[in-house]
Amino acid sequence: MKKKLIIELLVILPLCICSCGNPNITAPTSNEEVVDSIQNDSLASYLLRLDSINSYSGELKHLNVYKLGKLKSISFEVYCIESKSDTVEYINLRKDCGGEYFYDWEDALLLAEEVKYFVAAIDTVLANYDRAVSNEERYVYVTKDDIRLMSENENKNGKWEANLSVDYRKKNSSISLSKEDFEKLKELLLAGEKKVKELREN
């Protein structure tokens, strides 16, 4: 009996220590949460790869830029950065955030793996764009690199207003979006995703 109790304690004790040591650990409740967790980890590691290439000195780097088009004052391009040890491809959004007398460009990167989530957010915003509201409402989607899509209805004039920001924390980084602009935005995002996939296959 005593031997059995010791064996049980040896099995249970490490589990208790692991769970007690980190109270924030919770088990995923669905397969979708597991997939999202893995996806987020892969995005984070991709960003680390890019940072490693950009910050490493003493090694030749090669940049290819593929222009996709513009949505008002935001340019959409695909960047392919190569070093001796790695290659990364991503969609780049660029906007002039300067004032009347100076230029101040802001670049924001969007990974191809994020495009499907961005497009799903656009579809949700569009599906609700003409809906009447009885209170103030907002839809907000923010990417890993602080690109923000926001649609809001303050319940004053009954209209939804939307904007796209290259960096929502930076002044002059936003453009307003009409309902028609959303289709152009989706077209540019999907074109970027397609180009990145083509580059990775070659």
Short mmCIF file of C-alpha atoms in Angstrom, two decimals:
data_model
loop_
_atom_site.label_atom_id
_atom_site.label_comp_id
_atom_site.label_asym_id
_atom_site.label_seq_id
_atom_site.Cartn_x
_atom_site.Cartn_y
_atom_site.Cartn_z
CA MET A 1 0.00 0.00 0.00
CA LYS A 2 2.77 2.38 0.96
CA LYS A 3 4.72 1.47 -2.21
CA LYS A 4 1.63 2.11 -4.35
CA LEU A 5 1.10 5.51 -2.69
CA ILE A 6 4.73 6.51 -3.38
CA ILE A 7 4.40 5.55 -7.05
CA GLU A 8 1.18 7.57 -7.38
CA LEU A 9 2.83 10.59 -5.76
CA LEU A 10 5.78 10.34 -8.15
CA VAL A 11 3.37 10.46 -11.09
CA ILE A 12 1.04 13.19 -9.75
CA LEU A 13 3.60 15.52 -8.14
CA PRO A 14 5.33 16.69 -11.37
CA LEU A 15 1.93 17.43 -12.91
CA CYS A 16 0.93 19.51 -9.89
CA ILE A 17 4.23 21.40 -9.94
CA CYS A 18 3.84 22.23 -13.65
CA SER A 19 0.27 23.45 -13.28
CA CYS A 20 0.87 25.31 -10.01
CA GLY A 21 4.04 26.95 -11.29
CA ASN A 22 2.15 28.66 -14.12
CA PRO A 23 -1.48 29.47 -13.27
CA ASN A 24 -2.02 31.05 -16.70
CA ILE A 25 -1.70 27.73 -18.55
CA THR A 26 -5.07 26.53 -19.81
CA ALA A 27 -5.82 23.65 -22.11
CA PRO A 28 -7.16 24.53 -25.57
CA THR A 29 -10.90 24.00 -25.75
CA SER A 30 -11.08 23.17 -29.46
CA ASN A 31 -9.03 22.03 -32.45
CA GLU A 32 -9.40 25.53 -33.89
CA GLU A 33 -7.61 27.03 -30.86
CA VAL A 34 -4.77 24.53 -31.27
CA VAL A 35 -4.40 25.45 -34.97
CA ASP A 36 -4.49 29.19 -34.15
CA SER A 37 -1.84 28.72 -31.46
CA ILE A 38 0.47 26.91 -33.88
CA GLN A 39 -0.19 29.55 -36.55
CA ASN A 40 0.65 32.41 -34.16
CA ASP A 41 3.89 30.69 -33.16
CA SER A 42 4.90 30.26 -36.80
CA LEU A 43 4.18 33.95 -37.50
CA ALA A 44 6.31 34.97 -34.54
CA SER A 45 9.21 32.79 -35.69
CA TYR A 46 8.92 34.24 -39.22
CA LEU A 47 9.21 37.74 -37.81
CA LEU A 48 12.31 36.66 -35.88
CA ARG A 49 13.86 35.35 -39.11
CA LEU A 50 13.23 38.68 -40.82
CA ASP A 51 14.65 40.61 -37.88
CA SER A 52 17.71 38.37 -37.92
CA ILE A 53 18.38 39.10 -41.61
CA ASN A 54 17.84 42.85 -41.21
CA SER A 55 19.96 43.26 -38.09
CA TYR A 56 22.90 41.04 -39.01
CA SER A 57 25.88 43.02 -40.28
CA GLY A 58 28.82 41.72 -42.30
CA GLU A 59 26.62 39.73 -44.69
CA LEU A 60 25.43 40.75 -48.15
CA LYS A 61 21.66 41.05 -48.49
CA HIS A 62 19.61 41.11 -51.69
CA LEU A 63 16.19 42.82 -51.91
CA ASN A 64 13.65 42.33 -54.70
CA VAL A 65 10.56 44.58 -54.74
CA TYR A 66 7.42 43.64 -56.69
CA LYS A 67 4.89 46.47 -57.03
CA LEU A 68 1.22 45.47 -56.63
CA GLY A 69 -0.54 48.84 -56.81
CA LYS A 70 -1.91 51.64 -54.66
CA LEU A 71 -5.00 52.27 -52.58
CA LYS A 72 -5.22 56.05 -52.30
CA SER A 73 -1.90 57.06 -50.65
CA ILE A 74 -0.86 53.54 -49.51
CA SER A 75 1.45 51.55 -51.79
CA PHE A 76 1.32 47.75 -51.77
CA GLU A 77 4.43 45.77 -52.69
CA VAL A 78 5.96 42.36 -52.08
CA TYR A 79 9.46 42.31 -50.63
CA CYS A 80 11.80 39.36 -51.00
CA ILE A 81 14.92 39.69 -48.84
CA GLU A 82 17.71 37.16 -49.29
CA SER A 83 20.84 36.55 -47.27
CA LYS A 84 23.40 33.77 -47.39
CA SER A 85 21.50 31.85 -44.71
CA ASP A 86 17.81 32.67 -45.26
CA THR A 87 15.12 34.20 -47.49
CA VAL A 88 11.92 35.89 -46.37
CA GLU A 89 9.01 37.23 -48.40
CA TYR A 90 6.23 39.51 -47.20
CA ILE A 91 3.72 42.14 -48.30
CA ASN A 92 4.81 45.71 -47.55
CA LEU A 93 2.44 48.65 -47.07
CA ARG A 94 3.99 52.12 -47.35
CA LYS A 95 2.46 55.51 -46.63
CA ASP A 96 3.81 59.04 -46.35
CA CYS A 97 3.00 60.10 -42.79
CA GLY A 98 4.85 63.41 -43.02
CA GLY A 99 3.47 66.91 -42.74
CA GLU A 100 3.28 69.83 -45.13
CA TYR A 101 7.03 70.48 -45.24
CA PHE A 102 8.64 67.07 -44.73
CA TYR A 103 8.41 63.42 -45.74
CA ASP A 104 8.16 60.64 -43.19
CA TRP A 105 7.50 57.25 -44.73
CA GLU A 106 6.00 54.46 -42.67
CA ASP A 107 6.41 50.84 -43.76
CA ALA A 108 4.40 47.97 -42.32
CA LEU A 109 4.81 44.32 -43.16
CA LEU A 110 2.05 41.80 -43.65
CA LEU A 111 2.85 38.11 -43.82
CA ALA A 112 1.11 36.04 -46.48
CA GLU A 113 -0.21 33.79 -43.69
CA GLU A 114 -2.14 36.75 -42.27
CA VAL A 115 -3.98 37.60 -45.50
CA LYS A 116 -6.82 35.09 -45.03
CA TYR A 117 -7.59 36.55 -41.61
CA PHE A 118 -7.43 40.09 -42.97
CA VAL A 119 -9.77 39.21 -45.85
CA ALA A 120 -12.19 37.50 -43.44
CA ALA A 121 -12.24 40.70 -41.36
CA ILE A 122 -12.98 42.76 -44.49
CA ASP A 123 -15.85 40.42 -45.41
CA THR A 124 -17.35 40.81 -41.93
CA VAL A 125 -17.09 44.60 -42.10
CA LEU A 126 -18.70 44.63 -45.56
CA ALA A 127 -21.52 42.34 -44.42
CA ASN A 128 -22.41 44.87 -41.72
CA TYR A 129 -21.65 48.09 -43.60
CA ASP A 130 -25.26 49.02 -44.35
CA ARG A 131 -26.72 47.67 -41.12
CA ALA A 132 -28.62 50.13 -38.94
CA VAL A 133 -27.50 50.36 -35.31
CA SER A 134 -29.19 51.38 -32.06
CA ASN A 135 -25.93 52.11 -30.23
CA GLU A 136 -22.32 53.01 -31.03
CA GLU A 137 -20.45 50.10 -32.67
CA ARG A 138 -16.94 49.36 -33.96
CA TYR A 139 -15.17 46.57 -35.81
CA VAL A 140 -11.38 46.56 -35.40
CA TYR A 141 -8.78 44.24 -36.90
CA VAL A 142 -5.05 44.70 -36.13
CA THR A 143 -2.21 42.73 -37.75
CA LYS A 144 1.07 41.61 -36.16
CA ASP A 145 2.77 44.81 -37.37
CA ASP A 146 0.02 47.22 -36.23
CA ILE A 147 -1.80 47.63 -39.54
CA ARG A 148 -5.36 48.40 -38.49
CA LEU A 149 -8.69 48.15 -40.25
CA MET A 150 -11.48 49.91 -38.38
CA SER A 151 -15.15 50.45 -39.15
CA GLU A 152 -17.34 52.44 -36.78
CA ASN A 153 -20.85 53.76 -36.49
CA GLU A 154 -21.30 56.36 -33.76
CA ASN A 155 -25.10 56.18 -34.11
CA LYS A 156 -25.28 59.88 -34.98
CA ASN A 157 -25.90 60.09 -38.71
CA GLY A 158 -26.64 56.39 -39.22
CA LYS A 159 -23.55 55.85 -41.40
CA TRP A 160 -20.59 53.53 -41.00
CA GLU A 161 -17.14 55.05 -41.51
CA ALA A 162 -14.02 52.98 -42.15
CA ASN A 163 -10.30 53.56 -42.33
CA LEU A 164 -7.07 51.67 -42.92
CA SER A 165 -3.97 52.61 -40.96
CA VAL A 166 -0.39 51.53 -41.73
CA ASP A 167 0.43 52.08 -38.03
CA TYR A 168 -2.56 53.03 -35.90
CA ARG A 169 -0.29 54.62 -33.27
CA LYS A 170 1.27 57.06 -35.73
CA LYS A 171 -0.17 60.38 -36.85
CA ASN A 172 -1.15 60.74 -40.53
CA SER A 173 -0.92 56.98 -41.08
CA SER A 174 -4.59 56.41 -42.04
CA ILE A 175 -6.75 56.64 -45.12
CA SER A 176 -10.54 56.64 -45.15
CA LEU A 177 -12.25 53.76 -46.94
CA SER A 178 -15.46 53.85 -48.91
CA LYS A 179 -17.46 50.70 -49.45
CA GLU A 180 -15.94 50.42 -52.93
CA ASP A 181 -12.39 50.69 -51.56
CA PHE A 182 -12.77 47.41 -49.69
CA GLU A 183 -12.83 45.41 -52.93
CA LYS A 184 -9.60 47.10 -54.10
CA LEU A 185 -8.02 46.37 -50.70
CA LYS A 186 -8.97 42.68 -50.94
CA GLU A 187 -7.63 42.54 -54.51
CA LEU A 188 -4.25 43.95 -53.44
CA LEU A 189 -3.97 41.66 -50.41
CA LEU A 190 -4.81 38.54 -52.42
CA ALA A 191 -2.38 39.58 -55.17
CA GLY A 192 0.33 39.92 -52.52
CA GLU A 193 -0.47 36.51 -51.06
CA LYS A 194 -0.32 34.96 -54.53
CA LYS A 195 3.04 36.60 -55.34
CA VAL A 196 4.60 35.44 -52.06
CA LYS A 197 3.45 31.86 -52.76
CA GLU A 198 4.95 32.03 -56.26
CA LEU A 199 8.29 33.22 -54.86
CA ARG A 200 8.36 30.45 -52.27
CA GLU A 201 7.67 27.79 -54.91
CA ASN A 202 10.60 28.93 -57.09
#
